[in-house]
mmCIF file of C-alpha atoms in Angstrom:
data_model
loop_
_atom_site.group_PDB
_atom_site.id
_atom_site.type_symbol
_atom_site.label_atom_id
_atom_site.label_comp_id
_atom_site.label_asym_id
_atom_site.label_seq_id
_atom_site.Cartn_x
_atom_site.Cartn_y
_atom_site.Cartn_z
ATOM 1 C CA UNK A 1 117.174 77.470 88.210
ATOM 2 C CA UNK A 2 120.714 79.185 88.803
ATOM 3 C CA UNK A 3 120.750 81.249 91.566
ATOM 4 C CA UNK A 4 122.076 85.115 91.324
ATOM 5 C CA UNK A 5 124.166 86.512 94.321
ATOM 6 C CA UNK A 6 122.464 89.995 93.314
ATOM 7 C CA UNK A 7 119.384 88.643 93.436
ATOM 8 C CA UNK A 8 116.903 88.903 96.345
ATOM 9 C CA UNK A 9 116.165 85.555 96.878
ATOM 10 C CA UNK A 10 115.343 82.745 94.418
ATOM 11 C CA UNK A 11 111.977 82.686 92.170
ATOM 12 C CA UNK A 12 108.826 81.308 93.665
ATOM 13 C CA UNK A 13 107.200 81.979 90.001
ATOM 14 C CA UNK A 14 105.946 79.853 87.903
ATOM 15 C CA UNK A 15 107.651 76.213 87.182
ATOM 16 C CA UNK A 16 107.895 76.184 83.877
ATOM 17 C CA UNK A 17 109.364 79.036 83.592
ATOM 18 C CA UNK A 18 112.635 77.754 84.977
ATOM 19 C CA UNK A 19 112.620 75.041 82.287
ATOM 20 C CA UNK A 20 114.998 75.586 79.272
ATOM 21 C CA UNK A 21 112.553 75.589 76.380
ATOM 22 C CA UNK A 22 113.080 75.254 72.608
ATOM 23 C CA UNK A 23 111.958 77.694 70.380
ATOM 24 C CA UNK A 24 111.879 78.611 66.614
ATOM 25 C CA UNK A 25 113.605 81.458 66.385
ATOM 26 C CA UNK A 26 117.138 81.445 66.192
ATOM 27 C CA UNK A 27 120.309 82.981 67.662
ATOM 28 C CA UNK A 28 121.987 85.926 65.894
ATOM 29 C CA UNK A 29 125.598 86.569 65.569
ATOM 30 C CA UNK A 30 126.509 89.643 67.854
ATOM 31 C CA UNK A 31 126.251 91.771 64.758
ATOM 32 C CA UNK A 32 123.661 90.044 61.973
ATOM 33 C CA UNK A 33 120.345 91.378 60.936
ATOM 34 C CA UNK A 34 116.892 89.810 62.534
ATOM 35 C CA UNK A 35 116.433 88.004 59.561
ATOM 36 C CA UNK A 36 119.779 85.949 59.791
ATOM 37 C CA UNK A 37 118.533 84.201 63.144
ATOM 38 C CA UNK A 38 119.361 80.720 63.177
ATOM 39 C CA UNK A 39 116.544 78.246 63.720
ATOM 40 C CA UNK A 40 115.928 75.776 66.413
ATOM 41 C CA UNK A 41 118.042 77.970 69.108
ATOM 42 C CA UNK A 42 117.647 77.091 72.853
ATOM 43 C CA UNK A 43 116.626 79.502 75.050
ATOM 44 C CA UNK A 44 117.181 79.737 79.176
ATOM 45 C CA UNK A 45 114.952 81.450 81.663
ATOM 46 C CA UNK A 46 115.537 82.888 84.739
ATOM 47 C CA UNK A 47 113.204 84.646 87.448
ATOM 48 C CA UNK A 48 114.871 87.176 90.475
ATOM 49 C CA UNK A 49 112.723 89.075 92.686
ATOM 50 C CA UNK A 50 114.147 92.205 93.987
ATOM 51 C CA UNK A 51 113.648 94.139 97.174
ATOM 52 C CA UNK A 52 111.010 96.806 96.757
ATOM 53 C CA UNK A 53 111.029 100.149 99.215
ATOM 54 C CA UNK A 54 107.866 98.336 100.985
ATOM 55 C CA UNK A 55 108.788 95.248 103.069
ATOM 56 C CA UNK A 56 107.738 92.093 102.445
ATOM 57 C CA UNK A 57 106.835 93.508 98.711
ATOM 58 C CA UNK A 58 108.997 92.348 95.599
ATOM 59 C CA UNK A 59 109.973 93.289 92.055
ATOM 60 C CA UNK A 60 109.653 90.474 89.798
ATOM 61 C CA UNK A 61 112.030 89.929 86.843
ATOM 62 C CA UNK A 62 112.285 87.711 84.539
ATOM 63 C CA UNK A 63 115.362 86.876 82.049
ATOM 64 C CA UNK A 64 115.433 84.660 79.001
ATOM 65 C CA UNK A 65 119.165 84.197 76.694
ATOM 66 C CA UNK A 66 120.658 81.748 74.636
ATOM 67 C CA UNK A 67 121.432 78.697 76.948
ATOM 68 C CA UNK A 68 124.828 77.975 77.656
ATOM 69 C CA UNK A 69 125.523 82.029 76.866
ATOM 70 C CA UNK A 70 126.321 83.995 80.231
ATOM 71 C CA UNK A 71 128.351 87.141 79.001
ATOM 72 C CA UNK A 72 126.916 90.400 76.571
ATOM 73 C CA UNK A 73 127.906 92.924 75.471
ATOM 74 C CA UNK A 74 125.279 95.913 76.484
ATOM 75 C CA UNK A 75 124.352 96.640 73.318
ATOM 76 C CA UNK A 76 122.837 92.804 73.231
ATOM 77 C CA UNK A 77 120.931 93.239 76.488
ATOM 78 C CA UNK A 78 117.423 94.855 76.837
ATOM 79 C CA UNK A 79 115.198 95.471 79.700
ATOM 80 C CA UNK A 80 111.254 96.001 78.877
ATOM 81 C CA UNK A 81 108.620 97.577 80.903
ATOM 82 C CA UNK A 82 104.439 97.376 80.565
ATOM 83 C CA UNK A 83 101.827 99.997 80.294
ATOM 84 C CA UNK A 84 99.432 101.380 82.987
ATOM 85 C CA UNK A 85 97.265 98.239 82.840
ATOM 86 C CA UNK A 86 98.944 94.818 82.292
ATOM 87 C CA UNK A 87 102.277 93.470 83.310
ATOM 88 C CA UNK A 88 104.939 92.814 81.071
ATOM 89 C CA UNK A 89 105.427 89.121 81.778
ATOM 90 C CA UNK A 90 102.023 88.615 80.657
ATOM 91 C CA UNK A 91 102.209 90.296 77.049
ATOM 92 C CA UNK A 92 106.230 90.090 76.091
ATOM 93 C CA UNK A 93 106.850 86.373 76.837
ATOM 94 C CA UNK A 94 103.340 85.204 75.561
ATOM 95 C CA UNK A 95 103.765 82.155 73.437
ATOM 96 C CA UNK A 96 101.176 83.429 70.819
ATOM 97 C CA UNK A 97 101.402 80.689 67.854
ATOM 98 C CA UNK A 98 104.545 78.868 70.069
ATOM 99 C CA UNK A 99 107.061 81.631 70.142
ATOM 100 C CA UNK A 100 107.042 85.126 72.360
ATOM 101 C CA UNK A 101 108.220 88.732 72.040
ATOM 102 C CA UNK A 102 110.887 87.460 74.364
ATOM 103 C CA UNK A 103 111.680 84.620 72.856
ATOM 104 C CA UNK A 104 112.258 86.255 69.195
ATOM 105 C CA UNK A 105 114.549 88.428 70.932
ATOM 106 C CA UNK A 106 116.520 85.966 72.773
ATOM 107 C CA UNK A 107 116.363 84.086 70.016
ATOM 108 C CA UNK A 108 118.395 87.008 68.132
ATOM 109 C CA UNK A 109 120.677 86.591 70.507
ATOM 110 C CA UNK A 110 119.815 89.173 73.300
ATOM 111 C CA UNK A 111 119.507 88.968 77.305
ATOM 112 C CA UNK A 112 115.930 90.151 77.247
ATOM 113 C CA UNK A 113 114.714 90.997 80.480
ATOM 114 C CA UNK A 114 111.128 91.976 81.720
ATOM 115 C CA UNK A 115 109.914 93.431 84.487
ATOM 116 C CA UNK A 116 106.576 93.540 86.834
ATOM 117 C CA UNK A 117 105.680 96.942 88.670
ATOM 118 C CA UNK A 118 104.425 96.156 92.068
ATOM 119 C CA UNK A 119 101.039 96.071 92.385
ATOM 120 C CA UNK A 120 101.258 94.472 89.090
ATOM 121 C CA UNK A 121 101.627 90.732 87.490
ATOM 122 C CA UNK A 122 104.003 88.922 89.103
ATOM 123 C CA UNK A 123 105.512 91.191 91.403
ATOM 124 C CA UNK A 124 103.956 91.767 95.146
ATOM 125 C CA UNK A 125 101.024 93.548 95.814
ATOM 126 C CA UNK A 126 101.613 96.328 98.314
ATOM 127 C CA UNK A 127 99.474 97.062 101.778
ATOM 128 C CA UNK A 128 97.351 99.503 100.086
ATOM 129 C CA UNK A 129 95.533 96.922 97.293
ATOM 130 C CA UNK A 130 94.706 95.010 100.718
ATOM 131 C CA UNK A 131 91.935 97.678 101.496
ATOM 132 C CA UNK A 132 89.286 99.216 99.346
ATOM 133 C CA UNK A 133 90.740 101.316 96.339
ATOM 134 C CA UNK A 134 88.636 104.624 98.240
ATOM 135 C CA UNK A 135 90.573 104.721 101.703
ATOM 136 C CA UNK A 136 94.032 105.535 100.019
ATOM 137 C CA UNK A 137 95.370 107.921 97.408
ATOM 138 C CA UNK A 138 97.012 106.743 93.940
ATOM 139 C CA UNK A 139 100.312 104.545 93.922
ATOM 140 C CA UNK A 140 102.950 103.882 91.765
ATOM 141 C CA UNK A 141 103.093 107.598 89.807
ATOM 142 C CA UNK A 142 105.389 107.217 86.754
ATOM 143 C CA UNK A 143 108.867 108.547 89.098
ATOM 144 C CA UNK A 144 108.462 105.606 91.414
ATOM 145 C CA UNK A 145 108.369 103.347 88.444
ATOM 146 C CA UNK A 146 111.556 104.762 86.670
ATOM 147 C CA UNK A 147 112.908 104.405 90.185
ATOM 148 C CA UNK A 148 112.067 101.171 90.126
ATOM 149 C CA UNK A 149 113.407 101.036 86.582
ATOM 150 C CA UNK A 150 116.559 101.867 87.710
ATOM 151 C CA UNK A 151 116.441 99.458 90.111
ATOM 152 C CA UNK A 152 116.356 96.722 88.088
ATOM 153 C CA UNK A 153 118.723 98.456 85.183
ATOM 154 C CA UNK A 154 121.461 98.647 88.070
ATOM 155 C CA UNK A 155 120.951 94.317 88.802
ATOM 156 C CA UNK A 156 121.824 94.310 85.483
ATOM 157 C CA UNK A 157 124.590 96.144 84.543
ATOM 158 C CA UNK A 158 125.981 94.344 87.898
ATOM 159 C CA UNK A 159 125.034 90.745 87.136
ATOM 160 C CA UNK A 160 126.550 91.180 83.608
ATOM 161 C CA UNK A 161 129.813 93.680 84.107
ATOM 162 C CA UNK A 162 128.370 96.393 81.618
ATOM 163 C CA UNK A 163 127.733 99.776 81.720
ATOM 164 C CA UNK A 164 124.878 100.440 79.294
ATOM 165 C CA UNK A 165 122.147 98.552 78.342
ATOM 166 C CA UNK A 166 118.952 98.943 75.873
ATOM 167 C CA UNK A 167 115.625 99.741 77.016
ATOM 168 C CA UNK A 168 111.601 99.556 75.996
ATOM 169 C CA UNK A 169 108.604 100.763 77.183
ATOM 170 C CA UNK A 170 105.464 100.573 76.099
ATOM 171 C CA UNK A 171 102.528 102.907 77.063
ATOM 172 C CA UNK A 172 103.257 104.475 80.151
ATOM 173 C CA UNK A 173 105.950 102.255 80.021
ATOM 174 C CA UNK A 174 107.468 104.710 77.789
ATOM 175 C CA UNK A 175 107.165 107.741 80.359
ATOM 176 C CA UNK A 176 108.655 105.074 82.698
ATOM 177 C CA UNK A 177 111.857 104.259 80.235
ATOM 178 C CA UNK A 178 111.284 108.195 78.904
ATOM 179 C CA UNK A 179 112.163 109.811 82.334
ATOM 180 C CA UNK A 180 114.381 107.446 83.043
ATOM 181 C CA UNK A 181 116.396 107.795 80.446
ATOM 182 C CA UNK A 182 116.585 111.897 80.578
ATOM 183 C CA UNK A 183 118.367 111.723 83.673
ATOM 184 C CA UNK A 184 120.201 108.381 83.006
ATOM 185 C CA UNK A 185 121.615 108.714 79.333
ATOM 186 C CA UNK A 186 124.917 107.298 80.629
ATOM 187 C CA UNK A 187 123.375 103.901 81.673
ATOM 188 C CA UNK A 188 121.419 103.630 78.060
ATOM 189 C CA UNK A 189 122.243 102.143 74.836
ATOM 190 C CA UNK A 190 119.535 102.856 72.742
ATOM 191 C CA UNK A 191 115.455 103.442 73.722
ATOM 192 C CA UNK A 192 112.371 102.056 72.263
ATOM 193 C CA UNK A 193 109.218 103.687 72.435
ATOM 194 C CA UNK A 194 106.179 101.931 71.679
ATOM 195 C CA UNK A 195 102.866 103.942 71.765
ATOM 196 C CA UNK A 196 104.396 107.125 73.504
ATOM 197 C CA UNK A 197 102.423 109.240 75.496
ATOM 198 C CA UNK A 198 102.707 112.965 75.277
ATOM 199 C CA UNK A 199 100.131 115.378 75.504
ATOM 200 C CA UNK A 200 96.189 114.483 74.956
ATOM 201 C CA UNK A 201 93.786 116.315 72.671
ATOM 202 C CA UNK A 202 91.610 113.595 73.210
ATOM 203 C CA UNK A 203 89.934 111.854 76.631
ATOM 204 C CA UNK A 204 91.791 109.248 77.735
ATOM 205 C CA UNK A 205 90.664 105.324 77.263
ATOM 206 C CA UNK A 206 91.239 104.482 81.107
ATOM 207 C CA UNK A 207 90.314 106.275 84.638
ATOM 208 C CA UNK A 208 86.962 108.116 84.021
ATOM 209 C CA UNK A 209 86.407 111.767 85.211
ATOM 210 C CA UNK A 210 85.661 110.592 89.125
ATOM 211 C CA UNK A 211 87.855 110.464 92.280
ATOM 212 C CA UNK A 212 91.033 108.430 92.362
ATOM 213 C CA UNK A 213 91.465 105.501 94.596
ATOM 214 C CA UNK A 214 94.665 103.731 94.956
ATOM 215 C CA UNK A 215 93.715 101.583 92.454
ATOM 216 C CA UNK A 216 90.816 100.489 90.170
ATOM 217 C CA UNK A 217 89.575 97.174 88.617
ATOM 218 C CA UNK A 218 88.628 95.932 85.389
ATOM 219 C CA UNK A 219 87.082 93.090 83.881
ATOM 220 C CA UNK A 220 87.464 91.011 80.963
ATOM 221 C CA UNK A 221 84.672 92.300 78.748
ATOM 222 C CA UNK A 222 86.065 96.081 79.540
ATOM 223 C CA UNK A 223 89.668 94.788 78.356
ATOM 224 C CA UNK A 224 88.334 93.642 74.852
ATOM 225 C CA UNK A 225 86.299 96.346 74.452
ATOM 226 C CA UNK A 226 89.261 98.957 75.245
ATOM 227 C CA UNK A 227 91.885 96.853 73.011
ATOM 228 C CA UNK A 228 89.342 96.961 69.877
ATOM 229 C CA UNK A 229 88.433 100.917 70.338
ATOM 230 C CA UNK A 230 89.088 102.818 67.429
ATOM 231 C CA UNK A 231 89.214 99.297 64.957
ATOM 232 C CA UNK A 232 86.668 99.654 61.762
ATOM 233 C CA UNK A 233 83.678 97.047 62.318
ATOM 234 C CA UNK A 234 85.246 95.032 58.951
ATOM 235 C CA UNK A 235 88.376 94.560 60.234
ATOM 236 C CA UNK A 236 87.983 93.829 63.900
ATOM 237 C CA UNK A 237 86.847 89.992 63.339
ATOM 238 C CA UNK A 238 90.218 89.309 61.583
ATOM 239 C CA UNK A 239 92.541 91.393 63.827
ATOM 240 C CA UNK A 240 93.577 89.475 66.710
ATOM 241 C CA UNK A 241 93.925 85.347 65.304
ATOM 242 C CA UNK A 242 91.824 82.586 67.086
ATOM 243 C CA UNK A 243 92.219 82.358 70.839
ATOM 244 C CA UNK A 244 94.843 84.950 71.603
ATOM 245 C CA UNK A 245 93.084 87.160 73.200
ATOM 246 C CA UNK A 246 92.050 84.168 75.333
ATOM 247 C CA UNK A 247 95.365 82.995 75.821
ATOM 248 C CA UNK A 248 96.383 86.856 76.926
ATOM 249 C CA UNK A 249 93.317 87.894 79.104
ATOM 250 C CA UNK A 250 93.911 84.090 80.895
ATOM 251 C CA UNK A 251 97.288 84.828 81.888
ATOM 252 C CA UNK A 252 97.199 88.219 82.592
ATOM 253 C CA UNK A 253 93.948 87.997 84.973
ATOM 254 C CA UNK A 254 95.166 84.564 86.926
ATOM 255 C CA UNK A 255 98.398 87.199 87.750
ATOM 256 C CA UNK A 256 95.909 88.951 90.649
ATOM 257 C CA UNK A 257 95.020 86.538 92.673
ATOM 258 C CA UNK A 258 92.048 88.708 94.915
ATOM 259 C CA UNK A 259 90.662 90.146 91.745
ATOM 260 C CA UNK A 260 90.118 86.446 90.221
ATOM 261 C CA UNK A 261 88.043 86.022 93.574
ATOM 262 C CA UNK A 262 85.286 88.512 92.897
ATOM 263 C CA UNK A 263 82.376 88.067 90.796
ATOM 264 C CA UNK A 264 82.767 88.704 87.697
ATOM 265 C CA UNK A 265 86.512 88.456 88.087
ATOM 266 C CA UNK A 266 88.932 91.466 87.620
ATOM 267 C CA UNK A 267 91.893 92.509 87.389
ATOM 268 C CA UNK A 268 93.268 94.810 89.856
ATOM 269 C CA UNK A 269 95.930 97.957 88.395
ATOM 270 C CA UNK A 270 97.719 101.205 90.386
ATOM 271 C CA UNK A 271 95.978 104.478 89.650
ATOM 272 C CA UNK A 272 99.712 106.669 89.732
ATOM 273 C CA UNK A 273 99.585 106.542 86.016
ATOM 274 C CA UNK A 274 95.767 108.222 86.029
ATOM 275 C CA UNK A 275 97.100 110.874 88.402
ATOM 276 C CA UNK A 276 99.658 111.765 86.441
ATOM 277 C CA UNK A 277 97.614 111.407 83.375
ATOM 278 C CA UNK A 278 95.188 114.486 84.867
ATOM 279 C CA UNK A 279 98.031 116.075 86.010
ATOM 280 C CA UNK A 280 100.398 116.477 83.393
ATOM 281 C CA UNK A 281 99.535 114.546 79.751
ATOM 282 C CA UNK A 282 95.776 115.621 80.113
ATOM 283 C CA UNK A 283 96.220 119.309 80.971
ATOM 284 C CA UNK A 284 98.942 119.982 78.583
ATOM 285 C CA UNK A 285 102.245 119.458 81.182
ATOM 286 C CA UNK A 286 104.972 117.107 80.139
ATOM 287 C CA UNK A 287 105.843 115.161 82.847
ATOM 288 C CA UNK A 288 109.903 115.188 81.646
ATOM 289 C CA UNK A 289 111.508 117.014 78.626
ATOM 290 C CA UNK A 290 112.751 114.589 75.909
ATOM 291 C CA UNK A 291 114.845 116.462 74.873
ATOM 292 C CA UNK A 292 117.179 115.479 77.796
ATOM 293 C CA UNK A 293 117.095 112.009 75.784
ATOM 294 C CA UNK A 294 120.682 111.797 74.448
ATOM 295 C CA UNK A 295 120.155 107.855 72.942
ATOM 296 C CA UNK A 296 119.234 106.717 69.912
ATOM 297 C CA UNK A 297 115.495 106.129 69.585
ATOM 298 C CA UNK A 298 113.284 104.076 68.004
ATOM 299 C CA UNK A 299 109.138 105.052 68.149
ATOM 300 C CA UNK A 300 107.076 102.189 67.009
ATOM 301 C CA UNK A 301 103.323 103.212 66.844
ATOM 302 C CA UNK A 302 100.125 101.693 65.132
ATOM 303 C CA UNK A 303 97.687 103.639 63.196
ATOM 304 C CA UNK A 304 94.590 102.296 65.116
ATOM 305 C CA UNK A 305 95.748 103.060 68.458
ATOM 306 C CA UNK A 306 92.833 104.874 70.096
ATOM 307 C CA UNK A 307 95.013 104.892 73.999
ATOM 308 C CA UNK A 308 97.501 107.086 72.511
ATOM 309 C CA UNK A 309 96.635 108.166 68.899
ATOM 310 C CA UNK A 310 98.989 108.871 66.273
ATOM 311 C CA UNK A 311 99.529 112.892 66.596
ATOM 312 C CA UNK A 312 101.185 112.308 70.255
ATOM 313 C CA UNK A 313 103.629 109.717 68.442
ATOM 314 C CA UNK A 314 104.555 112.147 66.067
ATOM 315 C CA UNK A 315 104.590 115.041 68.297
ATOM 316 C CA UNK A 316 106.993 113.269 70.896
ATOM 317 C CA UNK A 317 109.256 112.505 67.987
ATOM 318 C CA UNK A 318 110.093 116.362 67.122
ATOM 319 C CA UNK A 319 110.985 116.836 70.684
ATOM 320 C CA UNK A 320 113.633 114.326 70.739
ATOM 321 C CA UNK A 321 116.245 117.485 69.585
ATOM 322 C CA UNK A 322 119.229 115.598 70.830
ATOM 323 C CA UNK A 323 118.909 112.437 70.006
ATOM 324 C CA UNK A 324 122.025 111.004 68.077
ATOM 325 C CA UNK A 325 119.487 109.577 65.438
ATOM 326 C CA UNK A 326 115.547 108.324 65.582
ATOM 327 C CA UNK A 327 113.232 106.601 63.462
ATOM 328 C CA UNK A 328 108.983 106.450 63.896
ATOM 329 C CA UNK A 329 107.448 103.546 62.417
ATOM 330 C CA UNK A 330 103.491 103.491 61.865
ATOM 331 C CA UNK A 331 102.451 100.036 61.199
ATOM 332 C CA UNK A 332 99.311 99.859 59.222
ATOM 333 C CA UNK A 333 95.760 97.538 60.819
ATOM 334 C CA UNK A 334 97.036 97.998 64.417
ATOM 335 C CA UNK A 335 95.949 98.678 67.853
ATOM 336 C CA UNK A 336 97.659 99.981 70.980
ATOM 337 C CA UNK A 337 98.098 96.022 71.204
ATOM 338 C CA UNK A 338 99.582 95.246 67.829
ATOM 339 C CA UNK A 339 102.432 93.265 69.379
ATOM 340 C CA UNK A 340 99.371 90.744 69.909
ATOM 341 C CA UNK A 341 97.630 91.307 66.857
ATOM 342 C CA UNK A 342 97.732 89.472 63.409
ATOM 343 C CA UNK A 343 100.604 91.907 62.471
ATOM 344 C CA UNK A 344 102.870 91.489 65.353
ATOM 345 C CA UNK A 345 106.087 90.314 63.174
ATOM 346 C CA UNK A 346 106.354 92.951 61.592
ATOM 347 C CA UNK A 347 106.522 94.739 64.866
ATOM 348 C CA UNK A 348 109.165 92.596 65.939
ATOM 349 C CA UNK A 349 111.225 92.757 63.523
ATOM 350 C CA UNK A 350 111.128 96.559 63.192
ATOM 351 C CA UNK A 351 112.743 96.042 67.185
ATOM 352 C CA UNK A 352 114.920 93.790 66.187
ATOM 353 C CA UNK A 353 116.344 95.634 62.919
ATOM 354 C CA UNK A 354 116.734 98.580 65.183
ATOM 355 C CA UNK A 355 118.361 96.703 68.038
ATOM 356 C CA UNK A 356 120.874 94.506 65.942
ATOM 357 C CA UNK A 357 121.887 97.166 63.121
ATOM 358 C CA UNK A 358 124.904 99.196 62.837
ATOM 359 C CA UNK A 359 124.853 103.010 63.677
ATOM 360 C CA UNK A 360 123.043 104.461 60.909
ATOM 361 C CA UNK A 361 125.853 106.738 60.000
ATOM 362 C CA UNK A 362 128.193 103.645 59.414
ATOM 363 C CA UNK A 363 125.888 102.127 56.756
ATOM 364 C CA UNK A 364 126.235 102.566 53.162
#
């Protein structure tokens, strides 16, 4: 692994990941369509972990590029961010089939960068997921991640000599990129939003109605359960192919190291995102104003998404009033998950068509 001077200290991560690995999708020129990727492209990987405000707690982030490529221009560099759940490094850079979100990406010829919230994947776990969830409040409330956000977005535009760069959230992720965003338009290219939460007409799918710990735990069986909710009974044995949700659930679980100690195993996530949840999305309160989003957007939603249901996908996109241009795609047989699902390419290359194109005005 190549060593960053911005970067905190070296990776401690996972082995492999510092490997240069060949993949199926291709590279892009700067300025081709997703479906002119090249095949058989290389790909390098990177991990930094950054400081955190906590000591002794760190931000993981993890990079993968062309190999052999170490300038971009922004508009060829994007930073993703998870949900309220799962870290990203488990669910962009999962090899489902042999090739990742991240690596189609790369692949078209982007620095694609993930990142871990602490308390989550790959990133530290701070003091208070040491004691029992009851003795301390919520963590990690969706400011402190766009703080974090920022964070990261200023490594960056530092480690590659740019002042603008694209983001992606997904789930709360998109509150995270959202808020960010608002008050950053001058450090954003353009913003994806997939699944956006605005507010609920409808109980939400995580956190329950009782008192809020710092943090809460779920299992394996709860995670299926919640990532099939809302599918029809004939189409749920043919939604997610054979073994993926292993593959996911395996990764994603091994990340938490205390919560693979209990019996049955669990996985161990912040509650910020519930507080904020009751606070704001669930009584009616947005949490920021899109309509301080200046970027182009794109909002890519599925129509059996039963975390945040079609109507607050379409509601979010009317308030984007100053937004140089958006676009909402509904993708048909899909889940909050359908990056994962049977259907994920054509999720990926609605990103990709969005990322790559030409301002919309300049086409004929």
């Amino acid at each position: 692994m190549r060593t960053d001077p911005n970067a905190a200290r070296p990776s401690r991560g996972l082995a492999r990941r510092e490997l240069v690995g060949a993949l199926a999708a291709g590279v892009a020129l700067a300025a081709a369509p997703a479906a002119a990727a090249a095949p058989a492209a290389r790909l390098a990987t990177e991990e930094f972990r950054l400081p955190w405000s906590e000591p002794g707690i760190d931000i993981y982030v993890r990079n993968k590029r062309p190999a052999g490529t170490e300038r971009f221009p922004g508009d060829r560099i994007l930073l993703y961010v998870h949900g309220a759940t799962y870290p990203a490094s488990t669910a962009l850079d999962l090899p489902l089939g042999g090739m990742s979100a991240m690596d189609y990406l790369a692949g078209l010829g982007f620095d694609v960068y993930c990142v871990d919230l602490p308390g989550y994947g790959l990133s530290g776990r701070p003091a208070v997921m040491n004691a029992p969830a009851a003795d301390n409040p919520p963590f990690m409330r969706t400011p402190d991640a766009a703080k974090v956000v920022g964070q990261v977005v200023d490594f960056i535009t530092r480690r590659r000599g740019v002042e603008k760069i694209n983001l992606m959230g997904w789930s709360w992720g998109t509150s995270t990129m959202g808020l960010y965003t608002s008050t950053h338009n001058d450090a954003v290219n353009r913003l994806v939003l997939y699944a956006p939460q605005w507010l609920a007409r409808t109980p939400a799918l995580i956190g329950g109605n009782g008192p809020l710990g710092a943090y809460r735990s779920v299992s394996r069986d709860s995670a299926q359960a919640r990532w099939l909710t809302g599918v029809p009974e004939d189409k749920k044995a043919e939604l997610i192919p054979p073994g993926w949700f292993e593959q996911w659930a395996d990764a994603t679980f091994a990340t938490d190291q205390a919560g693979a100690k209990q019996t049955p195993p669990v996985l161990r996530a912040p509650n910020g995102v519930v507080a904020d949840s009751r606070e704001f999305w669930q009584a009616g309160k947005p949490l920021y104003d899109p309509g301080e989003i200046r970027v182009p957007v794109l909002i890519i939603h599925a129509e059996w998404d039963a975390d945040l249901p079609s109507y607050q996908a379409q509601e979010y996109f009317t308030k984007l009033t100053h937004a140089p241009y958006k676009r909402f795609v509904e993708l048909g047989e899909g889940t909050h998950t359908v990056m994962m699902e049977k259907n994920r390419m054509q999720f990926l290359h609605e990103v990709g068509a969005f990322l790559t194109e030409a301002d919309p005005q300049a086409l004929n």
